[in-house]
Coordinates of C-alpha atoms in Angstrom, one line a residue:
M210 CA 42.9 -29.0 113.3
S211 CA 44.3 -28.3 116.8
C212 CA 47.8 -29.4 117.6
G213 CA 48.8 -31.2 120.8
V214 CA 51.9 -30.8 122.7
G215 CA 54.9 -30.0 120.6
C216 CA 52.8 -29.2 117.5
R217 CA 54.4 -26.8 114.9
R218 CA 52.8 -25.5 111.8
G219 CA 54.6 -24.6 108.6
S220 CA 55.4 -25.7 105.1
D221 CA 57.6 -28.4 106.5
P222 CA 56.1 -31.7 107.8
V223 CA 54.5 -31.3 111.1
L224 CA 56.3 -33.0 113.9
L225 CA 54.2 -34.2 116.7
W226 CA 55.6 -35.1 120.0
L227 CA 53.6 -37.2 122.3
W228 CA 54.7 -38.0 125.7
H229 CA 54.5 -41.6 126.5
R230 CA 55.1 -42.9 129.9
P231 CA 56.3 -46.4 129.8
V232 CA 55.5 -48.9 132.4
A233 CA 59.1 -49.0 133.6
T234 CA 60.7 -46.3 135.5
A235 CA 62.7 -45.3 132.5
P236 CA 62.8 -41.7 131.6
I237 CA 60.0 -40.4 129.5
Q238 CA 61.0 -40.4 125.8
P239 CA 59.0 -38.4 123.2
L240 CA 57.7 -40.2 120.1
V241 CA 57.9 -38.3 116.9
W242 CA 55.8 -38.9 113.7
E243 CA 56.0 -37.0 110.4
V244 CA 52.5 -35.9 109.3
P245 CA 52.1 -34.9 105.6
Y246 CA 50.1 -31.8 106.2
A247 CA 51.3 -29.7 103.1
T248 CA 51.5 -32.7 100.7
G249 CA 48.0 -32.0 99.2
V250 CA 48.9 -28.4 98.4
A251 CA 52.1 -29.3 96.8
Q252 CA 50.5 -32.0 94.7
E253 CA 47.8 -29.6 93.6
K254 CA 50.5 -27.1 92.6
A255 CA 52.3 -29.8 90.7
K256 CA 49.2 -30.8 89.0
N257 CA 48.4 -27.2 88.1
K258 CA 51.9 -26.7 86.8
T259 CA 51.6 -29.9 84.7
K260 CA 48.4 -28.7 83.3
Q261 CA 50.0 -25.3 82.5
N262 CA 52.8 -27.1 80.8
K263 CA 50.5 -29.2 78.8
T264 CA 48.4 -26.2 77.9
K265 CA 51.5 -24.3 76.9
D266 CA 52.6 -27.3 74.9
I267 CA 49.2 -27.6 73.2
G268 CA 49.3 -23.8 72.5
N269 CA 52.8 -24.1 71.0
K270 CA 51.7 -27.0 68.8
L271 CA 48.5 -25.2 67.9
E272 CA 50.5 -22.0 67.1
A273 CA 52.9 -24.1 64.9
K274 CA 50.0 -25.7 63.1
M275 CA 48.4 -22.2 62.6
D276 CA 51.7 -21.0 61.2
N277 CA 51.9 -24.0 58.8
L278 CA 48.3 -23.5 57.8
E279 CA 48.9 -19.8 57.2
E280 CA 52.0 -20.6 55.2
T281 CA 50.0 -23.2 53.2
L282 CA 47.1 -20.8 52.6
T283 CA 49.4 -18.0 51.6
K284 CA 51.1 -20.3 49.1
E285 CA 47.8 -21.6 47.8
I286 CA 46.5 -18.0 47.4
Q287 CA 49.6 -17.1 45.5
D288 CA 49.1 -20.1 43.2
I289 CA 45.5 -19.2 42.7
K290 CA 46.4 -15.6 41.9
L291 CA 49.0 -16.9 39.4
K292 CA 46.5 -19.2 37.8
Q293 CA 44.0 -16.3 37.7
E294 CA 46.6 -14.2 35.9
E295 CA 47.3 -17.0 33.5
M296 CA 43.5 -17.5 32.9
Q297 CA 43.1 -13.8 32.4
N298 CA 45.9 -13.7 29.9
T299 CA 44.3 -16.7 28.1
I300 CA 40.9 -15.0 28.2
N301 CA 42.5 -11.8 26.7
E302 CA 44.2 -13.8 24.0
I303 CA 40.9 -15.6 23.2
K304 CA 39.1 -12.2 23.2
N305 CA 41.7 -10.7 20.9
S306 CA 41.4 -13.7 18.6
L307 CA 37.6 -13.4 18.6
D308 CA 37.8 -9.7 17.9
A309 CA 40.2 -10.4 15.0
A310 CA 37.9 -13.2 13.7
N311 CA 34.8 -10.9 14.0
S312 CA 36.7 -8.2 12.1
R313 CA 37.5 -10.7 9.3
I314 CA 34.0 -12.0 9.3
Q315 CA 32.7 -8.5 9.1
E316 CA 35.0 -7.7 6.2
A317 CA 34.0 -11.0 4.5
E318 CA 30.3 -10.1 5.0
E319 CA 30.9 -6.7 3.5
R320 CA 32.7 -8.2 0.5
I321 CA 29.9 -10.8 0.1
S322 CA 27.3 -8.0 0.3
K323 CA 29.2 -6.1 -2.4
V324 CA 29.4 -9.3 -4.5
E325 CA 25.7 -9.9 -4.0
D326 CA 24.9 -6.3 -5.0
R327 CA 27.1 -6.8 -8.1
L328 CA 25.4 -10.0 -8.9
V329 CA 22.0 -8.3 -8.6
E330 CA 23.2 -5.6 -11.0
I331 CA 24.6 -8.2 -13.4
M332 CA 21.3 -10.2 -13.2
D333 CA 19.3 -7.1 -13.8
A334 CA 21.5 -6.1 -16.7
E335 CA 21.3 -9.7 -18.1
Q336 CA 17.5 -9.6 -17.8
K337 CA 17.4 -6.3 -19.6
R338 CA 19.8 -7.7 -22.3
E339 CA 17.6 -10.8 -22.7
K340 CA 14.6 -8.5 -23.1
R341 CA 16.4 -6.4 -25.7
L342 CA 17.5 -9.6 -27.5
K343 CA 13.9 -10.9 -27.4
R344 CA 12.6 -7.7 -28.7
N345 CA 15.2 -7.6 -31.4
E346 CA 14.5 -11.2 -32.3
E347 CA 10.8 -10.4 -32.5
S348 CA 11.5 -7.3 -34.6
L349 CA 13.8 -9.3 -36.8
R350 CA 11.3 -12.1 -37.1
E351 CA 8.6 -9.7 -38.0
L352 CA 10.8 -8.0 -40.5
W353 CA 11.8 -11.4 -42.0
D354 CA 8.2 -12.5 -42.1
K355 CA 7.4 -9.3 -44.0
V356 CA 10.2 -10.0 -46.4
K357 CA 9.4 -13.7 -46.9
R358 CA 5.7 -13.7 -46.6
T359 CA 5.3 -12.8 -50.3
N360 CA 8.0 -15.2 -51.4
I361 CA 7.2 -18.4 -53.3
R362 CA 9.7 -21.0 -54.4
I363 CA 9.5 -22.7 -57.8
I364 CA 11.3 -25.9 -58.5
G365 CA 12.4 -27.4 -61.9
V366 CA 13.1 -24.2 -63.9
P367 CA 16.1 -24.9 -66.1
E368 CA 19.2 -22.7 -65.6
G369 CA 19.2 -19.7 -68.0
E370 CA 15.6 -20.1 -69.1
E371 CA 14.7 -16.8 -67.4
K372 CA 17.1 -15.0 -69.6
E373 CA 15.4 -16.2 -72.8
K374 CA 11.7 -15.9 -71.7
G375 CA 11.9 -13.6 -68.7
T376 CA 10.9 -14.6 -65.1
E377 CA 7.4 -13.2 -65.3
K378 CA 6.5 -15.1 -68.5
I379 CA 7.9 -18.3 -67.0
F380 CA 5.9 -17.8 -63.9
Q381 CA 2.7 -17.2 -65.8
E382 CA 3.3 -20.4 -67.9
I383 CA 3.8 -22.4 -64.7
I384 CA 0.6 -21.1 -63.1
A385 CA -1.4 -21.8 -66.2
K386 CA 0.0 -25.3 -66.6
N387 CA -0.4 -26.4 -63.0
F388 CA -3.5 -24.4 -62.0
P389 CA -5.7 -24.0 -65.1
H390 CA -8.6 -22.5 -63.2
M391 CA -6.3 -19.6 -62.2
G392 CA -5.3 -18.8 -65.7
K393 CA -8.1 -16.3 -66.2
E394 CA -7.2 -14.5 -62.9
S395 CA -4.8 -11.7 -63.2
L396 CA -1.7 -11.9 -61.0
T397 CA 0.2 -9.0 -59.8
Q398 CA 3.5 -8.5 -61.4
I399 CA 6.6 -10.0 -59.9
Q400 CA 8.5 -7.7 -57.6
E401 CA 11.8 -9.7 -57.5
A402 CA 13.2 -13.1 -58.6
Q403 CA 16.4 -14.8 -58.0
R404 CA 18.1 -18.2 -57.9
V405 CA 18.9 -19.9 -54.6
P406 CA 21.5 -20.5 -53.6
Y407 CA 23.2 -17.6 -55.2
K408 CA 26.2 -19.5 -56.4
I409 CA 26.3 -22.7 -58.4
N410 CA 28.0 -25.6 -56.7
P411 CA 30.1 -27.4 -59.4
R412 CA 29.9 -30.6 -57.4
R413 CA 26.1 -30.7 -57.7
N414 CA 24.2 -31.1 -61.0
A415 CA 20.9 -30.2 -59.4
Q416 CA 19.1 -27.2 -60.7
R417 CA 18.8 -24.2 -58.3
H418 CA 15.4 -23.2 -57.1
K419 CA 13.7 -20.0 -58.3
L420 CA 12.7 -17.7 -55.6
I421 CA 10.0 -15.2 -56.6
K422 CA 8.8 -12.3 -54.5
L423 CA 5.2 -11.2 -55.3
T424 CA 3.9 -7.7 -54.7
K425 CA 0.9 -9.0 -52.7
I426 CA 0.5 -11.7 -50.1
K427 CA -3.0 -12.6 -51.4
D428 CA -1.4 -13.8 -54.7
K429 CA 0.8 -16.1 -52.8
E430 CA -2.2 -17.4 -50.7
K431 CA -4.1 -18.1 -53.9
I432 CA -1.3 -20.1 -55.4
L433 CA -0.7 -22.1 -52.2
K434 CA -4.4 -22.8 -51.8
A435 CA -4.6 -24.1 -55.4
A436 CA -1.5 -26.2 -54.8
R437 CA -3.1 -27.8 -51.7
E438 CA -6.3 -28.5 -53.5
K439 CA -4.4 -30.2 -56.3
K440 CA -2.4 -32.2 -53.9
N441 CA -5.5 -33.5 -52.1
K442 CA -7.2 -34.7 -55.3

């Protein structure tokens, strides 16, 4: 922009003098106007400064928020670490408890295993004992059968009669009387004879039976056969 007469540039407002010649013959007086030439630059600087202040203020606020956030995060991290330590302690306690429980369980299993082994031994011993008892019972039964298989019981023989006649004679008379067809057959001599029970019960008047042991089983079988035939008639 070119200046007219009296134009002066600078940071101050520009003063412009214009010469004006009035109609009258009065002396020429200059007219002065203040032109805002540097106002735009100043306003721009002011705006920039305001922006800078706002930016600085925003930066300060952001920095304060970052500080608060950092402090909060630090505190939360410390809390998390503390909780992690507590959890780790709890886990260690649980692990120790589990180890102790496992140890007790293992000891109990060992004791149970020993008891089971002992039970197996006892059961084996019991089975062997039962087998021995069974064998002994069978042996005793066989022995008792051998002892009793030739025995024959006679009922109704008066007490003391065997002392007068003798057991063998009484037996022959009984056979001849009850089984006449066997009278001609010769019977083996009596091996042993006794009263049963051995002692007399004074409260009972019944006669004791006479138990006779023959020397051969076939003699007993003949007598029993004849008795059955007589009973069936």
